[in-house]
């Protein structure tokens, strides 16, 4: 563990992470970024798709190789869990129980433990034992249906795995940790991606229930239906994002792109939206993306260039805030959010090496 991590807001918090994919290493990465002492248990001789030292989701923590099918190694795992504050696992329901490492097993040796369980469908329900991926989990929440045009479009795996999954796991575990420190009683955090994604849809369901959102894609304010909240192609083939929702911002947009006196339909005249969209599309095609960015960025017109993965780290705003960092020759997102008295600093390198079980035990004694 790095010196910077040791001084983070979660310093002193000990976390056992059972090796997994997607949201579980993401949650463990976030905890490590904030200073928690995280140790990953992974199976011996693992050949990962992405090399250990350059896998962003594995940064900031080392690993212990344990074969959880081996009684001796399971005993080692129990010893670590007995000294931990938190455990993260993303197995299919019942697997940890069959290994003798389920919540009831470990509660006997560590009643204060916060036991974080990350799954797509949750620990219960008719789909609990079914295989699935992000796209399936967000499909049953209404979220996937609401995104896209003629067909639903997967929002990468950001909405399910990391938004509705990893971050909800972190939030639940931190709440349970606070309670455990107050009461001495740990808790099981049943973090299902379906639950988290549904929760993220709170505002959309509120608008739908009040008649302000129709259940059709690209027909609403925030789904690309509004011509003043969408993306337009520019002369160079690049794109500009436009988000001028409020009337005063919309007025500034019209003024800055030269359409203030074009006799266009009113902003909220839905019948006039096709005409507005055509006018905006034609106007944005008269300049390149970078020309529009120079004219509009930083104004109240609420516009920004759509940047590629290669471009984004070099944007002046991202550079000024340190939103990205370079570790082991890999450009990656930096620690977020930023805390006033705890300057975040993502680490890798030696912090992502194999650890001897005895060394971890000594550190956690």
JSON list of C-alpha atoms in Angstrom, two decimals, residues 121 132-141 144 152-157 160-161 193:
[
{"chain": "A", "resi": 121, "resn": "UNK", "atom": "CA", "xyz": [-29.93, -10.10, -10.44]},
{"chain": "A", "resi": 132, "resn": "UNK", "atom": "CA", "xyz": [-26.33, -12.44, -17.45]},
{"chain": "A", "resi": 133, "resn": "UNK", "atom": "CA", "xyz": [-24.42, -9.32, -18.32]},
{"chain": "A", "resi": 134, "resn": "UNK", "atom": "CA", "xyz": [-24.88, -5.57, -17.98]},
{"chain": "A", "resi": 135, "resn": "UNK", "atom": "CA", "xyz": [-27.14, -5.30, -21.03]},
{"chain": "A", "resi": 136, "resn": "UNK", "atom": "CA", "xyz": [-29.52, -7.92, -19.60]},
{"chain": "A", "resi": 137, "resn": "UNK", "atom": "CA", "xyz": [-29.67, -6.36, -16.16]},
{"chain": "A", "resi": 138, "resn": "UNK", "atom": "CA", "xyz": [-30.49, -2.85, -17.37]},
{"chain": "A", "resi": 139, "resn": "UNK", "atom": "CA", "xyz": [-33.00, -4.29, -19.85]},
{"chain": "A", "resi": 140, "resn": "UNK", "atom": "CA", "xyz": [-35.53, -5.21, -17.15]},
{"chain": "A", "resi": 141, "resn": "UNK", "atom": "CA", "xyz": [-35.37, -1.82, -15.40]},
{"chain": "A", "resi": 144, "resn": "UNK", "atom": "CA", "xyz": [-32.25, 0.30, -21.82]},
{"chain": "A", "resi": 152, "resn": "UNK", "atom": "CA", "xyz": [-32.32, 0.57, -27.85]},
{"chain": "A", "resi": 153, "resn": "UNK", "atom": "CA", "xyz": [-28.58, 1.33, -27.65]},
{"chain": "A", "resi": 154, "resn": "UNK", "atom": "CA", "xyz": [-26.36, -0.15, -24.89]},
{"chain": "A", "resi": 155, "resn": "UNK", "atom": "CA", "xyz": [-24.71, 2.74, -22.95]},
{"chain": "A", "resi": 156, "resn": "UNK", "atom": "CA", "xyz": [-21.42, 0.81, -22.87]},
{"chain": "A", "resi": 157, "resn": "UNK", "atom": "CA", "xyz": [-21.49, -1.01, -19.51]},
{"chain": "A", "resi": 160, "resn": "UNK", "atom": "CA", "xyz": [-25.26, -1.24, -15.12]},
{"chain": "A", "resi": 161, "resn": "UNK", "atom": "CA", "xyz": [-21.87, -2.62, -14.11]},
{"chain": "A", "resi": 193, "resn": "UNK", "atom": "CA", "xyz": [-27.31, -4.23, -10.70]}
]
